[in-house]
């Protein structure tokens, strides 16, 4: 009986039809050579690869915001800070290494005077000694 009087029957038929189409597509993918069919999620993989490549080659990339696929990614030089906010003078000799924590709340610095300092980044962007 192809005529359904209840909405559930129509819904069940459409779900069955969707499942049959999925099975048919999988069978066709097995039979057809790769140049004719694309692997599942291939387009998504290609787009992610291109976006990652653009970010990796962006000389001034400095923000974690989502990148749009509607235009090529490019951070401008004008987005790089050019003013000194604070000079950290606690080390007794030249600083060899600095690194921000992943969340940006801390800054670690090490110096040729054999000291390492953990700085806490305050809300105004300045740093205060957290641990030496």
PDB file of C-alpha atoms in Angstrom:
ATOM      1  CA  UNK A   1       0.000   0.000   0.000  1.00  0.00           C
ATOM      2  CA  UNK A   2       1.672   3.225  -1.179  1.00  0.00           C
ATOM      3  CA  UNK A   3      -0.926   5.621   0.186  1.00  0.00           C
ATOM      4  CA  UNK A   4      -0.428   6.656   3.794  1.00  0.00           C
ATOM      5  CA  UNK A   5      -3.150   8.343   5.743  1.00  0.00           C
ATOM      6  CA  UNK A   6      -1.055   9.190   8.799  1.00  0.00           C
ATOM      7  CA  UNK A   7       1.866  11.629   8.921  1.00  0.00           C
ATOM      8  CA  UNK A   8       4.037   9.011  10.665  1.00  0.00           C
ATOM      9  CA  UNK A   9       3.683   6.701   7.704  1.00  0.00           C
ATOM     10  CA  UNK A  10       4.870   9.387   5.309  1.00  0.00           C
ATOM     11  CA  UNK A  11       7.718  10.255   7.651  1.00  0.00           C
ATOM     12  CA  UNK A  12       8.750   6.610   7.955  1.00  0.00           C
ATOM     13  CA  UNK A  13       8.701   6.232   4.176  1.00  0.00           C
ATOM     14  CA  UNK A  14      10.829   9.333   3.651  1.00  0.00           C
ATOM     15  CA  UNK A  15      13.337   8.146   6.278  1.00  0.00           C
ATOM     16  CA  UNK A  16      13.473   4.740   4.587  1.00  0.00           C
ATOM     17  CA  UNK A  17      13.996   6.424   1.229  1.00  0.00           C
ATOM     18  CA  UNK A  18      16.841   8.526   2.627  1.00  0.00           C
ATOM     19  CA  UNK A  19      18.524   5.427   4.036  1.00  0.00           C
ATOM     20  CA  UNK A  20      18.116   3.583   0.720  1.00  0.00           C
ATOM     21  CA  UNK A  21      19.669   6.507  -1.153  1.00  0.00           C
ATOM     22  CA  UNK A  22      22.621   6.565   1.255  1.00  0.00           C
ATOM     23  CA  UNK A  23      23.166   2.827   0.759  1.00  0.00           C
ATOM     24  CA  UNK A  24      22.941   3.210  -3.019  1.00  0.00           C
ATOM     25  CA  UNK A  25      25.454   6.054  -2.969  1.00  0.00           C
ATOM     26  CA  UNK A  26      27.897   3.996  -0.904  1.00  0.00           C
ATOM     27  CA  UNK A  27      27.558   1.078  -3.327  1.00  0.00           C
ATOM     28  CA  UNK A  28      28.127   3.370  -6.315  1.00  0.00           C
ATOM     29  CA  UNK A  29      31.228   4.856  -4.666  1.00  0.00           C
ATOM     30  CA  UNK A  30      32.640   1.341  -4.329  1.00  0.00           C
ATOM     31  CA  UNK A  31      32.014   0.592  -8.014  1.00  0.00           C
ATOM     32  CA  UNK A  32      33.081   3.880  -9.604  1.00  0.00           C
ATOM     33  CA  UNK A  33      36.752   4.866  -9.871  1.00  0.00           C
ATOM     34  CA  UNK A  34      38.088   7.698  -7.634  1.00  0.00           C
ATOM     35  CA  UNK A  35      38.240  10.401 -10.341  1.00  0.00           C
ATOM     36  CA  UNK A  36      34.467  10.105 -10.777  1.00  0.00           C
ATOM     37  CA  UNK A  37      33.471  10.152  -7.110  1.00  0.00           C
ATOM     38  CA  UNK A  38      34.833  12.259  -4.276  1.00  0.00           C
ATOM     39  CA  UNK A  39      35.564  10.797  -0.861  1.00  0.00           C
ATOM     40  CA  UNK A  40      33.265  11.839   1.946  1.00  0.00           C
ATOM     41  CA  UNK A  41      34.078  15.305   3.404  1.00  0.00           C
ATOM     42  CA  UNK A  42      36.691  15.957   0.676  1.00  0.00           C
ATOM     43  CA  UNK A  43      35.579  19.537   0.022  1.00  0.00           C
ATOM     44  CA  UNK A  44      35.639  20.326   3.738  1.00  0.00           C
ATOM     45  CA  UNK A  45      39.193  18.950   3.973  1.00  0.00           C
ATOM     46  CA  UNK A  46      40.353  21.022   1.001  1.00  0.00           C
ATOM     47  CA  UNK A  47      38.869  24.243   2.393  1.00  0.00           C
ATOM     48  CA  UNK A  48      40.416  23.633   5.831  1.00  0.00           C
ATOM     49  CA  UNK A  49      43.802  22.986   4.205  1.00  0.00           C
ATOM     50  CA  UNK A  50      43.670  26.224   2.214  1.00  0.00           C
ATOM     51  CA  UNK A  51      42.589  28.288   5.233  1.00  0.00           C
ATOM     52  CA  UNK A  52      45.374  26.776   7.371  1.00  0.00           C
ATOM     53  CA  UNK A  53      47.895  27.482   4.627  1.00  0.00           C
ATOM     54  CA  UNK A  54      46.789  31.114   4.396  1.00  0.00           C
ATOM     55  CA  UNK A  55      47.090  31.570   8.164  1.00  0.00           C
ATOM     56  CA  UNK A  56      50.520  29.895   8.203  1.00  0.00           C
ATOM     57  CA  UNK A  57      51.793  32.193   5.470  1.00  0.00           C
ATOM     58  CA  UNK A  58      50.301  35.350   7.036  1.00  0.00           C
ATOM     59  CA  UNK A  59      53.307  37.398   8.139  1.00  0.00           C
ATOM     60  CA  UNK A  60      51.335  39.518  10.623  1.00  0.00           C
ATOM     61  CA  UNK A  61      48.797  36.940  11.857  1.00  0.00           C
ATOM     62  CA  UNK A  62      48.025  37.794  15.465  1.00  0.00           C
ATOM     63  CA  UNK A  63      44.387  37.089  16.280  1.00  0.00           C
ATOM     64  CA  UNK A  64      42.490  33.869  16.936  1.00  0.00           C
ATOM     65  CA  UNK A  65      39.192  35.000  15.397  1.00  0.00           C
ATOM     66  CA  UNK A  66      37.474  32.792  12.880  1.00  0.00           C
ATOM     67  CA  UNK A  67      38.731  33.188   9.339  1.00  0.00           C
ATOM     68  CA  UNK A  68      36.207  33.778   6.584  1.00  0.00           C
ATOM     69  CA  UNK A  69      36.226  31.696   3.420  1.00  0.00           C
ATOM     70  CA  UNK A  70      34.665  34.575   1.448  1.00  0.00           C
ATOM     71  CA  UNK A  71      37.991  36.390   1.048  1.00  0.00           C
ATOM     72  CA  UNK A  72      41.681  35.513   1.227  1.00  0.00           C
ATOM     73  CA  UNK A  73      43.087  35.849   4.736  1.00  0.00           C
ATOM     74  CA  UNK A  74      45.483  38.700   5.359  1.00  0.00           C
ATOM     75  CA  UNK A  75      46.355  40.503   8.598  1.00  0.00           C
ATOM     76  CA  UNK A  76      47.612  44.021   8.070  1.00  0.00           C
ATOM     77  CA  UNK A  77      50.800  45.427   9.510  1.00  0.00           C
ATOM     78  CA  UNK A  78      48.647  48.112  11.139  1.00  0.00           C
ATOM     79  CA  UNK A  79      47.268  45.441  13.520  1.00  0.00           C
ATOM     80  CA  UNK A  80      50.688  44.925  15.131  1.00  0.00           C
ATOM     81  CA  UNK A  81      51.233  47.043  18.268  1.00  0.00           C
ATOM     82  CA  UNK A  82      53.848  49.770  17.755  1.00  0.00           C
ATOM     83  CA  UNK A  83      53.872  51.477  21.157  1.00  0.00           C
ATOM     84  CA  UNK A  84      55.766  50.406  24.275  1.00  0.00           C
ATOM     85  CA  UNK A  85      53.292  49.831  27.091  1.00  0.00           C
ATOM     86  CA  UNK A  86      55.750  48.792  29.789  1.00  0.00           C
ATOM     87  CA  UNK A  87      59.449  47.989  30.151  1.00  0.00           C
ATOM     88  CA  UNK A  88      60.142  45.044  32.427  1.00  0.00           C
ATOM     89  CA  UNK A  89      63.413  45.746  34.253  1.00  0.00           C
ATOM     90  CA  UNK A  90      63.583  43.031  36.915  1.00  0.00           C
ATOM     91  CA  UNK A  91      66.193  40.878  35.161  1.00  0.00           C
ATOM     92  CA  UNK A  92      69.803  41.871  35.867  1.00  0.00           C
ATOM     93  CA  UNK A  93      71.075  40.930  32.405  1.00  0.00           C
ATOM     94  CA  UNK A  94      69.808  40.491  28.858  1.00  0.00           C
ATOM     95  CA  UNK A  95      66.574  38.577  28.360  1.00  0.00           C
ATOM     96  CA  UNK A  96      66.997  35.556  26.125  1.00  0.00           C
ATOM     97  CA  UNK A  97      63.462  34.207  25.933  1.00  0.00           C
ATOM     98  CA  UNK A  98      59.849  35.302  26.473  1.00  0.00           C
ATOM     99  CA  UNK A  99      56.651  33.303  25.969  1.00  0.00           C
ATOM    100  CA  UNK A 100      52.980  34.016  26.683  1.00  0.00           C
ATOM    101  CA  UNK A 101      50.805  31.279  28.172  1.00  0.00           C
ATOM    102  CA  UNK A 102      48.160  29.790  25.889  1.00  0.00           C
ATOM    103  CA  UNK A 103      45.407  31.814  27.557  1.00  0.00           C
ATOM    104  CA  UNK A 104      47.459  35.042  27.501  1.00  0.00           C
ATOM    105  CA  UNK A 105      47.207  35.565  31.265  1.00  0.00           C
ATOM    106  CA  UNK A 106      50.904  34.983  31.976  1.00  0.00           C
ATOM    107  CA  UNK A 107      54.262  35.835  30.444  1.00  0.00           C
ATOM    108  CA  UNK A 108      57.416  33.857  31.185  1.00  0.00           C
ATOM    109  CA  UNK A 109      60.839  35.420  30.718  1.00  0.00           C
ATOM    110  CA  UNK A 110      64.328  34.031  31.189  1.00  0.00           C
ATOM    111  CA  UNK A 111      67.618  35.851  31.233  1.00  0.00           C
ATOM    112  CA  UNK A 112      71.339  35.284  30.923  1.00  0.00           C
ATOM    113  CA  UNK A 113      71.517  36.075  34.668  1.00  0.00           C
ATOM    114  CA  UNK A 114      70.062  32.552  35.205  1.00  0.00           C
ATOM    115  CA  UNK A 115      66.678  33.807  36.382  1.00  0.00           C
ATOM    116  CA  UNK A 116      63.190  33.059  35.159  1.00  0.00           C
ATOM    117  CA  UNK A 117      60.167  35.180  35.988  1.00  0.00           C
ATOM    118  CA  UNK A 118      56.468  34.476  35.572  1.00  0.00           C
ATOM    119  CA  UNK A 119      54.562  37.705  35.019  1.00  0.00           C
ATOM    120  CA  UNK A 120      50.804  38.089  35.384  1.00  0.00           C
ATOM    121  CA  UNK A 121      49.240  40.109  32.572  1.00  0.00           C
ATOM    122  CA  UNK A 122      46.788  42.567  34.147  1.00  0.00           C
ATOM    123  CA  UNK A 123      43.522  43.793  32.632  1.00  0.00           C
ATOM    124  CA  UNK A 124      45.180  46.999  31.370  1.00  0.00           C
ATOM    125  CA  UNK A 125      47.800  44.947  29.497  1.00  0.00           C
ATOM    126  CA  UNK A 126      50.634  45.664  31.916  1.00  0.00           C
ATOM    127  CA  UNK A 127      52.585  42.937  33.696  1.00  0.00           C
ATOM    128  CA  UNK A 128      53.182  42.339  37.400  1.00  0.00           C
ATOM    129  CA  UNK A 129      55.572  39.794  38.897  1.00  0.00           C
ATOM    130  CA  UNK A 130      53.722  36.611  39.811  1.00  0.00           C
ATOM    131  CA  UNK A 131      56.652  34.299  40.603  1.00  0.00           C
ATOM    132  CA  UNK A 132      60.456  34.404  40.390  1.00  0.00           C
TER     133      UNK A 132
END
